Short mmCIF file of C-alpha atoms in Angstrom, two decimals:
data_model
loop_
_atom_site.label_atom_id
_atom_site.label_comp_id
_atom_site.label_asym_id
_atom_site.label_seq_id
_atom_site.Cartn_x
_atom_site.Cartn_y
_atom_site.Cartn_z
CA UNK A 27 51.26 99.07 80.96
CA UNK A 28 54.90 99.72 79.66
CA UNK A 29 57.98 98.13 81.73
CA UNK A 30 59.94 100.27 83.72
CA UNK A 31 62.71 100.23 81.32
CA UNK A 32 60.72 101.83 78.93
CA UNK A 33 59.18 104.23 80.61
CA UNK A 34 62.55 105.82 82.33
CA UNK A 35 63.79 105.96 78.44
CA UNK A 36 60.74 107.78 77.76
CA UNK A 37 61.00 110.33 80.88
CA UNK A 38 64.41 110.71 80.11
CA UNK A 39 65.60 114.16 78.07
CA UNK A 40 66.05 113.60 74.87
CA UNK A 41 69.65 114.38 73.65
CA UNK A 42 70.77 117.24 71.09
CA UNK A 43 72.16 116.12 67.98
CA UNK A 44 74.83 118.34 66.24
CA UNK A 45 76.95 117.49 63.11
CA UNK A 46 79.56 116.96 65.51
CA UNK A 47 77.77 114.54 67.87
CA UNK A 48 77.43 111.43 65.11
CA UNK A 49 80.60 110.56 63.43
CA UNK A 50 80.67 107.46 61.37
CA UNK A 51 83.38 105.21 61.57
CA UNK A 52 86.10 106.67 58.64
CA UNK A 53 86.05 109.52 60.18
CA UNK A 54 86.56 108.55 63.51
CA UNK A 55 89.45 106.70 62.32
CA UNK A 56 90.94 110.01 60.38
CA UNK A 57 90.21 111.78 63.98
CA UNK A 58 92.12 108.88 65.74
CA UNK A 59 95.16 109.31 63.24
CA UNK A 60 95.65 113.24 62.75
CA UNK A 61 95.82 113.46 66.68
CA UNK A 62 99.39 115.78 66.92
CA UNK A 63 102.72 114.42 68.68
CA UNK A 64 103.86 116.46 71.69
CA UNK A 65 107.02 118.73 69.94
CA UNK A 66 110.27 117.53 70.92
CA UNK A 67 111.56 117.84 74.68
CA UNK A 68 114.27 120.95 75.34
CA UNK A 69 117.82 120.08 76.44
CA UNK A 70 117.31 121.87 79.97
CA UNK A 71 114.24 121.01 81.44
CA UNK A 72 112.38 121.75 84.46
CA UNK A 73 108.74 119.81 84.68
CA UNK A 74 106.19 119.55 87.21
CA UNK A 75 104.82 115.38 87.10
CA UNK A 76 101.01 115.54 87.70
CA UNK A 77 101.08 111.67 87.55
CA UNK A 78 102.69 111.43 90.39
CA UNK A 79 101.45 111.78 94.09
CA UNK A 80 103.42 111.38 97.29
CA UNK A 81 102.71 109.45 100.49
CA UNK A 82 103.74 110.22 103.98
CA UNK A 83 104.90 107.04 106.07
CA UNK A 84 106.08 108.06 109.85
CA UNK A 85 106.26 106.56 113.14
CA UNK A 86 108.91 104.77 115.07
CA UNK A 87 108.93 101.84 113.44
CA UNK A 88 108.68 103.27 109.55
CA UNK A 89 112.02 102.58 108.71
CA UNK A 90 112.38 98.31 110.11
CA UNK A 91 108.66 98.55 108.79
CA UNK A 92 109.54 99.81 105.36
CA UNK A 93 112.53 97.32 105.08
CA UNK A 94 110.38 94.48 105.22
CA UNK A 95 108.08 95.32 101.84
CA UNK A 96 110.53 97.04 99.54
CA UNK A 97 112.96 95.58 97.06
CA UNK A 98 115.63 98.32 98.35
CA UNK A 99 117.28 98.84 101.24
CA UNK A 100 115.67 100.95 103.75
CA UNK A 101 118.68 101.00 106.10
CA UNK A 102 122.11 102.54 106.16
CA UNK A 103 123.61 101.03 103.29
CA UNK A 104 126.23 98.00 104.64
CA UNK A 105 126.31 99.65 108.65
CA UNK A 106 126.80 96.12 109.67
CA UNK A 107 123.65 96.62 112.35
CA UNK A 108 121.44 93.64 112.14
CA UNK A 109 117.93 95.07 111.58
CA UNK A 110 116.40 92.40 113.96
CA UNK A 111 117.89 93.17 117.04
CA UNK A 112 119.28 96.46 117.03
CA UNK A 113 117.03 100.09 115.78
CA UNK A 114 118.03 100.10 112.39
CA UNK A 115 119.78 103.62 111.19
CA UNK A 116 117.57 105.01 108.13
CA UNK A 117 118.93 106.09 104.81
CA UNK A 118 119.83 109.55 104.79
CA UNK A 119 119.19 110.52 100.99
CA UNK A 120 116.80 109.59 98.88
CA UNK A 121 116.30 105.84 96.73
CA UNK A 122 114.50 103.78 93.91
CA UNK A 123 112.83 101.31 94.96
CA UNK A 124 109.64 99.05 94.35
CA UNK A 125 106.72 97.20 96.13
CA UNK A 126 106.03 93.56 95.02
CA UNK A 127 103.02 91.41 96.06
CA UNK A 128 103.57 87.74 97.56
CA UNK A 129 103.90 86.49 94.03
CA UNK A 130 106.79 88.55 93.42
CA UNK A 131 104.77 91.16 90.70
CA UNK A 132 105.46 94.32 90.57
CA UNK A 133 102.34 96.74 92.30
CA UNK A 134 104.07 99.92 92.93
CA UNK A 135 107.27 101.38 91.17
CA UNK A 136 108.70 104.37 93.75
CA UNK A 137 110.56 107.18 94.83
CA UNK A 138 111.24 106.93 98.83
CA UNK A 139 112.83 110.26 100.44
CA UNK A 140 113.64 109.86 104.24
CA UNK A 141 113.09 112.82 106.82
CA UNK A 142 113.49 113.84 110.32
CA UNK A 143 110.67 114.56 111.74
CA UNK A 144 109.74 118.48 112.04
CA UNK A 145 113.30 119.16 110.15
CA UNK A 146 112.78 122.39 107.91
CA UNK A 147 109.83 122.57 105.53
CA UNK A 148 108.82 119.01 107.10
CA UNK A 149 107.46 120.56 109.76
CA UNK A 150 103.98 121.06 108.32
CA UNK A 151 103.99 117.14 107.69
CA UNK A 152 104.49 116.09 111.06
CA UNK A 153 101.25 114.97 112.31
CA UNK A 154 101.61 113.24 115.84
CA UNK A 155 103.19 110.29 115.23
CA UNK A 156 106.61 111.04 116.24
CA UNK A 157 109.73 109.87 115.13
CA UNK A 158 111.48 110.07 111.73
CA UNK A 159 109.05 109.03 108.40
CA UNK A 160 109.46 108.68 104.49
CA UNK A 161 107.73 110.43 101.48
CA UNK A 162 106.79 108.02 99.36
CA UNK A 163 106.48 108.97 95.52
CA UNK A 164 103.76 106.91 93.42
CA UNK A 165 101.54 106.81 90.71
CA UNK A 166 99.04 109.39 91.57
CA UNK A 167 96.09 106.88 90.10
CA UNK A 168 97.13 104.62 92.14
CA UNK A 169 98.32 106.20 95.43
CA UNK A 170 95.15 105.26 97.79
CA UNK A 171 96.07 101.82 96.71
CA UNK A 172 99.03 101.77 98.15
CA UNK A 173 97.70 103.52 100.92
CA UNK A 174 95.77 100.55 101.70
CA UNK A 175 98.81 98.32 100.43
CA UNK A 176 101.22 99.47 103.06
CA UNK A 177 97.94 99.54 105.59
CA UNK A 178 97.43 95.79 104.98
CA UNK A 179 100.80 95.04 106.30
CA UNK A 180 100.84 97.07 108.90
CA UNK A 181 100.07 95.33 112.05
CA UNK A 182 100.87 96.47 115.18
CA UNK A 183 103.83 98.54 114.07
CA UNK A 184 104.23 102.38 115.05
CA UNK A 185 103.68 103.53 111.84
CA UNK A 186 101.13 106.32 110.36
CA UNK A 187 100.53 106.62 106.69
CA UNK A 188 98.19 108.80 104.57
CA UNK A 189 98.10 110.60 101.01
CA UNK A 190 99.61 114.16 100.86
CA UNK A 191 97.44 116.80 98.95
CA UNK A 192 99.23 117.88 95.54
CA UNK A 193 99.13 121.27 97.41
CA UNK A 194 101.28 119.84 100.33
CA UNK A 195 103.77 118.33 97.94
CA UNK A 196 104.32 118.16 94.41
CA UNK A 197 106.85 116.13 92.39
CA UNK A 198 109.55 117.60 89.35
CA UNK A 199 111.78 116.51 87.74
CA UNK A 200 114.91 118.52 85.91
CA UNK A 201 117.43 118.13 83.63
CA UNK A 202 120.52 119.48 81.39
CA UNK A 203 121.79 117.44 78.51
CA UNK A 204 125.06 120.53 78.43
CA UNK A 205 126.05 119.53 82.35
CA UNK A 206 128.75 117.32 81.35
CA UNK A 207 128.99 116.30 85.10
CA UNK A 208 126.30 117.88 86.94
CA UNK A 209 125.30 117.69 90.72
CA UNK A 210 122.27 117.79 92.81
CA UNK A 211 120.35 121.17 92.54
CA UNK A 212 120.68 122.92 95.82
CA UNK A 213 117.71 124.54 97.25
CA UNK A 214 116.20 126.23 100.61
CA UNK A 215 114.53 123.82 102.91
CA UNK A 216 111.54 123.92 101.14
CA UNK A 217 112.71 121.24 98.78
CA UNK A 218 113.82 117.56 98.63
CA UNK A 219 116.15 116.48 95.72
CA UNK A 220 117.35 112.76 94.54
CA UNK A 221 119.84 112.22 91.34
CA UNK A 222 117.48 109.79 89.40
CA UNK A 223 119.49 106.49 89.42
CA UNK A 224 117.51 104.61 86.55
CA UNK A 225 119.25 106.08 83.79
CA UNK A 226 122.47 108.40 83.40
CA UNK A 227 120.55 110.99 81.77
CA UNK A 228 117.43 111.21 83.56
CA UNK A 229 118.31 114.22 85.66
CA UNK A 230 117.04 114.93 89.54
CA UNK A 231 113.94 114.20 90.76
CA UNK A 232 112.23 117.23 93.33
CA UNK A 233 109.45 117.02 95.88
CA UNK A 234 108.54 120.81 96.66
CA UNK A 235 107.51 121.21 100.06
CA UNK A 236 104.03 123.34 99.99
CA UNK A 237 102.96 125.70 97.16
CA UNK A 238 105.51 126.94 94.25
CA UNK A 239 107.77 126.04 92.01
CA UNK A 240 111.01 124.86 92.89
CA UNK A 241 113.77 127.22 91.97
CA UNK A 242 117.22 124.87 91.96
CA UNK A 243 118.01 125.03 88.27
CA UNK A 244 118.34 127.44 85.28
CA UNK A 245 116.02 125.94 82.75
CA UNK A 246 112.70 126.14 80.53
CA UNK A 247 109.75 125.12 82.00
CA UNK A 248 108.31 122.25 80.27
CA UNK A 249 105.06 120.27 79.98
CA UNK A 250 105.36 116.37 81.90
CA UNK A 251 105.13 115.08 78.37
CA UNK A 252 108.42 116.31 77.57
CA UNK A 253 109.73 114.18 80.75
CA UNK A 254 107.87 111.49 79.77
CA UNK A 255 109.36 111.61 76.16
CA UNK A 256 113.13 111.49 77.33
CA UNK A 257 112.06 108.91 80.02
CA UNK A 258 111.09 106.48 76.79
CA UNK A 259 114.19 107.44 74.89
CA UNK A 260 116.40 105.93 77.46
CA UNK A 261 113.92 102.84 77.91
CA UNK A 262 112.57 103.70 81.77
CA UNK A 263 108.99 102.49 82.66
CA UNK A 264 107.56 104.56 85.03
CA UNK A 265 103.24 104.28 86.60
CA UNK A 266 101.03 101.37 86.57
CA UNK A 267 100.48 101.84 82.40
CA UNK A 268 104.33 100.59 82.13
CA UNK A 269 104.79 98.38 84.43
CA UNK A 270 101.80 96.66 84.73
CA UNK A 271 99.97 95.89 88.03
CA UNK A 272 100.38 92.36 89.57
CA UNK A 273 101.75 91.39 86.28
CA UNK A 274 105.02 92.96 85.59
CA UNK A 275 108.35 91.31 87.09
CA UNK A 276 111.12 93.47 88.41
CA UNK A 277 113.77 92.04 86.46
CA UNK A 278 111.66 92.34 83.57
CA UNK A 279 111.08 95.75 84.18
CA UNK A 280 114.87 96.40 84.52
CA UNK A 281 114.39 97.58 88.17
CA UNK A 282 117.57 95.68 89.35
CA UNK A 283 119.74 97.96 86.74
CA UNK A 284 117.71 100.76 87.66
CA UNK A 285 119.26 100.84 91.04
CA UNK A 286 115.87 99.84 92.18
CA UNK A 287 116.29 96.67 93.96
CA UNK A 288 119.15 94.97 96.73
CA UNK A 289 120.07 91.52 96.67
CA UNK A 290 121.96 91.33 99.55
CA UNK A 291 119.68 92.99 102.05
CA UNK A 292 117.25 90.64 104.30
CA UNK A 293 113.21 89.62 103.39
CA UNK A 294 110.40 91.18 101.76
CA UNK A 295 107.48 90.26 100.28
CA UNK A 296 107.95 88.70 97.02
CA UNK A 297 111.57 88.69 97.35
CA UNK A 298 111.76 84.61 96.76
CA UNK A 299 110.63 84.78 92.83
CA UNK A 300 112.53 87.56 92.66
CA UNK A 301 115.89 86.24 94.10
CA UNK A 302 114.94 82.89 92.18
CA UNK A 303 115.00 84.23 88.76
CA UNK A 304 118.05 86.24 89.42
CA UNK A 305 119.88 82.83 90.44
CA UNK A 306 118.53 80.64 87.83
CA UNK A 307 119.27 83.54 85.38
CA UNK A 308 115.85 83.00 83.41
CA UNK A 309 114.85 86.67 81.78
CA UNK A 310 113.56 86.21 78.63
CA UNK A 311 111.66 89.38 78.36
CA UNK A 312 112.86 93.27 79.23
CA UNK A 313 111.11 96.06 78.59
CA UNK A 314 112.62 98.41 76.12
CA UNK A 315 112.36 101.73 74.05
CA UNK A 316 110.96 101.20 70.59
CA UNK A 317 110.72 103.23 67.55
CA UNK A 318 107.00 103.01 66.01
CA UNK A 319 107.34 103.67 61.90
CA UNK A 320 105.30 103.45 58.96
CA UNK A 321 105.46 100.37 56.76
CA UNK A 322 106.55 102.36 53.55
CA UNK A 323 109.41 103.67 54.99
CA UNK A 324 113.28 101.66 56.03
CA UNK A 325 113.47 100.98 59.35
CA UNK A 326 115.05 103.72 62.15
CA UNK A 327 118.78 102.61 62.72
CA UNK A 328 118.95 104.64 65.79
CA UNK A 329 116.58 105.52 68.28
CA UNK A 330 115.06 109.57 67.86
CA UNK A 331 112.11 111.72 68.75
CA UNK A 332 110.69 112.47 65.83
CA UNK A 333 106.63 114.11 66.36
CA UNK A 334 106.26 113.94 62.67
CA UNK A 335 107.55 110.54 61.90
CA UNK A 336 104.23 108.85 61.73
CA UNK A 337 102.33 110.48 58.39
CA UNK A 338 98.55 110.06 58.44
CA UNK A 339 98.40 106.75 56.42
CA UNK A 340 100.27 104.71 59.06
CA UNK A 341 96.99 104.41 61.13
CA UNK A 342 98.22 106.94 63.58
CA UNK A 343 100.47 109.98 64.11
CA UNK A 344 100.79 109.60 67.94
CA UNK A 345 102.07 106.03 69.73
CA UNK A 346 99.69 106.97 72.37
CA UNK A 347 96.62 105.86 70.38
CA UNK A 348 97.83 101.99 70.24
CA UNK A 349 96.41 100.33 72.71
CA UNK A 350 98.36 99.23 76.10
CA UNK A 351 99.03 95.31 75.63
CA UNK A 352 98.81 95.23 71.86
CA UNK A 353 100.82 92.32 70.31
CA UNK A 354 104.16 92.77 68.44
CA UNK A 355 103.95 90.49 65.61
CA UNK A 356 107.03 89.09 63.11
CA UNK A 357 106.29 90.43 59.51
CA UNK A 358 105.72 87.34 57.11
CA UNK A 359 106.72 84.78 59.84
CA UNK A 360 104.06 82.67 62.10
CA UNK A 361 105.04 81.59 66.07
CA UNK A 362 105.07 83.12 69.43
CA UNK A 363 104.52 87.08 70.05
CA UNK A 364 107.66 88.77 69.99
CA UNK A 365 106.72 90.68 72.67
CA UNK A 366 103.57 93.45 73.51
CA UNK A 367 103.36 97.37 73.88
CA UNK A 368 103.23 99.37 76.78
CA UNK A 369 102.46 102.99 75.95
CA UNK A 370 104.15 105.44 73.51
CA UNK A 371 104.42 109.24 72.40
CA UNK A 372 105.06 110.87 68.79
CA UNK A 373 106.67 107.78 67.20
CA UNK A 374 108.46 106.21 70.58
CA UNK A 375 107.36 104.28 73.39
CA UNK A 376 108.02 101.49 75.73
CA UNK A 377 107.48 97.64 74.65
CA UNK A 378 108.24 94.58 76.99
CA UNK A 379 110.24 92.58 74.46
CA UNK A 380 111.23 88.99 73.87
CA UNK A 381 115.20 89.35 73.64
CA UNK A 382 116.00 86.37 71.63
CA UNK A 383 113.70 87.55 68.94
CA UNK A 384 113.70 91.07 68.97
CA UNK A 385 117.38 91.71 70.13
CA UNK A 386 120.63 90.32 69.57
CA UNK A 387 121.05 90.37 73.53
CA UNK A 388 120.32 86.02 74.09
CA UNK A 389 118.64 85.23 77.09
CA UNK A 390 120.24 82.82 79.29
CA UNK A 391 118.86 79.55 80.85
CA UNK A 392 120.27 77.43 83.10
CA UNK A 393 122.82 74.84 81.91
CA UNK A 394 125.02 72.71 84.53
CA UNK A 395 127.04 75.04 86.28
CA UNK A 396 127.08 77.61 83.47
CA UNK A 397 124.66 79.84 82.13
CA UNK A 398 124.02 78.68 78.42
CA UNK A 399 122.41 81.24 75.67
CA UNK A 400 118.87 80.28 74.68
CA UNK A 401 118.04 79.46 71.12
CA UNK A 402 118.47 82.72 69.60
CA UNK A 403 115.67 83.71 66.56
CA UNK A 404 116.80 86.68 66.19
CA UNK A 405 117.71 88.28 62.09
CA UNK A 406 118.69 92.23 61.54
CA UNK A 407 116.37 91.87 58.62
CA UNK A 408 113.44 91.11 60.58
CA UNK A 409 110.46 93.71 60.65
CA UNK A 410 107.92 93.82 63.62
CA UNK A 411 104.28 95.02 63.38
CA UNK A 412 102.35 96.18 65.76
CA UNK A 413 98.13 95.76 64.36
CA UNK A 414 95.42 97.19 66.46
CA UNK A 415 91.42 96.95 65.86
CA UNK A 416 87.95 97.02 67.92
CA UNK A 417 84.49 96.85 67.73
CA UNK A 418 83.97 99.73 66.08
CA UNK A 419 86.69 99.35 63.53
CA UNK A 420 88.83 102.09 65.15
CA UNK A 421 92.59 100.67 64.54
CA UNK A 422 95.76 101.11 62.68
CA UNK A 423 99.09 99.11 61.77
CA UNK A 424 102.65 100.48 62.19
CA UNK A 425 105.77 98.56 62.67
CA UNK A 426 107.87 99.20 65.65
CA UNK A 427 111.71 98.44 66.32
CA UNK A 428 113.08 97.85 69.74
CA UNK A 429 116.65 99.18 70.80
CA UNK A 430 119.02 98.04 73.81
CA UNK A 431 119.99 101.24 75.78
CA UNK A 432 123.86 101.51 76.07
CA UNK A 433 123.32 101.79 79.80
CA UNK A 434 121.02 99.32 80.30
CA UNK A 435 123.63 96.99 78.00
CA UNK A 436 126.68 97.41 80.06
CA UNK A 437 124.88 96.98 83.23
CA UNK A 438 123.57 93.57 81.75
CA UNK A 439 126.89 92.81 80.85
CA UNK A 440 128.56 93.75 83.74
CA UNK A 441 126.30 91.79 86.05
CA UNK A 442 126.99 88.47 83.75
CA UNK A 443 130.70 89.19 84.26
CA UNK A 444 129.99 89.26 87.86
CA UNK A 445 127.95 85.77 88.12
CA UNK A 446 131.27 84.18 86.19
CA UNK A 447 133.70 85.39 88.72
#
């Protein structure tokens, strides 16, 4: 009598092999690196973000609920009302802001949009609760976790949350590299629009209310990898890929100069590490845009989109085929990894980076009453490699530089002026 294992493989239909269904592992590895580069982003953008979903949090306690798990502040920015005993006065426009677990790690990076309740195109959101809510904007893989997330801290609060359908509202995001001062989009009341605060060039961010496609700006329509593109060209992690789950640290992910995160507002959860490491000054590691290039040629001097930077012999034409988490090594030098990827397009990407080896920004540590620069290991002739391999000896090797944004450098710079004073 045959086992039971066998026999299922027996019963089971047997598969059709084409000259396209075995490929043997060269090939695979030519496949891997001829895989095109999205073409470069336009200067005037509009794109509609599939990766992101949005969240609807209402009730009369969603905004003193909200204020205790976010790193921003929920409330009327500095209306003197103490949150504990008096109703606290919600934010009337739109903010940055992030969800930590107790251990202070990053689980959700989001947009958070107040409403009134039945005001406008909200109407067809309001769904019994009463009282004012939020749309929360997430990482649409991730969205029933923090559905469950905000659930778990719930309690007896007056609060109602659940996961809007893409067809109930979808997320943009527009931009124009000509405005040399440009304003919010205005729109019918269809439409919700926030400046993006992260970056100076990022653009606005849009929720459209129901079906369509938001009309508030005179530009191309473009695909989300175009967004995604200018988003790693001025060094912003964005989704669960980037700023990894119940590992990545807020200051590491540059949320506090992203506007994402108040240090004078009252608790939260994980708001002791993260008020902690701002004190003692300890961040060794930020994550920055990187330029991925081939080994034969000098290395980029500035940062630039460039789909056909990569040529075939590098291991790969596309960042996006190194693997998340992949190790960023110093050519011809042994020691500690400078640092590991994150996720990349055409020949730039997003790399949480050890400063003092990868940058000439030092870290700091604490020192007596003054902050002290670490050790610095830093050289301008250093080259950094990223190698990638598996199982079934699908890989590649391409060396990667990392660049300090000027905006992310002044803010740094700004905020050590500010701990002197």
């Amino acid at each position: 009598m045959q086992p039971l294992a066998n026999r299922a493989l027996l019963q089971r239909p047997r598969a059709t092999i084409t000259s396209s269904s075995v490929v043997c592992r060269s090939c695979r590895r030519r496949r891997l690196a001829t895989t095109a580069a999205p073409p470069k982003p336009p200067a005037a953008g509009l794109a509609e973000l599939s990766s992101r979903r949005v969240l609807a949090v209402a009730g009369a306690d969603a905004t003193k609920f909200l204020q205790g798990i976010v790193t921003q502040n929920v409330a009327t920015a500095n209306s003197g009302r103490n949150i504990t005993t008096a109703p606290p006065e919600p934010r009337t426009e739109g903010f940055y802001a992030g969800f930590l677990n107790a251990t202070g790690r990053v689980m959700h990076d989001t947009f958070i949009y107040p409403f009134r309740s039945g005001a406008g195109g909200l109407s067809a959101l309001d769904y019994g609760d009463g009282g004012d809510g939020f749309l929360v904007e997430a990482d649409a893989s991730q969205a029933a976790r923090l559905e469950k997330y905000i659930k778990r801290y719930k309690l007896r609060a007056k609060v109602s949350v659940r996961v809007l359908a893409p067809e109930e509202v979808s997320v943009w995001q527009a931009w124009d590299d000509a405005a040399s001062n440009p304003g919010l989009p205005s729109g019918n009341g269809s439409i919700m629009t926030l400046r993006d605060p992260r970056a100076p060039a990022m653009g606005w961010r849009i929720l459209q209310l129901g079906p369509g496609t938001p009309d508030v700006i005179d530009a191309e329509r473009a695909a989300e990898d175009a967004y995604t593109i200018r988003r790693y060209l001025q060094g912003v992690p964005e989704g669960q890929d980037e700023l990894l789950r119940e590992q990545a640290l807020p200051l590491e992910s540059n949320m506090e100069h992203m506007g994402g995160v108040d240090f004078h507002k009252g608790c939260y959860v994980g708001q002791e590490l993260t008020i902690r490491t701002r004190h003692r000054g300890v961040v060794r590691k930020r994550v920055l845009p990187c330029a991925l290039y081939d080994a034969d040629r000098p290395a980029p001097s500035v940062l630039a989109y460039d789909p056909d930077a990569l040529p075939a012999g590098s291991g790969t034409t596309d960042a996006a085929a190194v693997p998340t988490e992949t190790s960023i090594g110093r050519c011809g030098k042994s020691g500690r990894s400078a640092g590991k990827w994150l996720k990349g397009l055409g020949n730039v990407g997003l790399a949480l980076c050890r400063l003092e080896i990868m940058t000439d920004v030092a870290a700091v540590v604490p020192g007596g009453g003054d902050q002290v620069p670490a050790a610095a290991t830093y050289s301008p002739e250093d080259d950094f490699v990223l190698d990638w391999g598996g199982d079934d000896d699908v890989g590649g090797s391409v060396k990667i530089k990392a660049f300090v944004p000027d905006w992310l450098r002044a803010s740094m710079e700004e905020a050590q002026r500010k701990k002197k004073q």
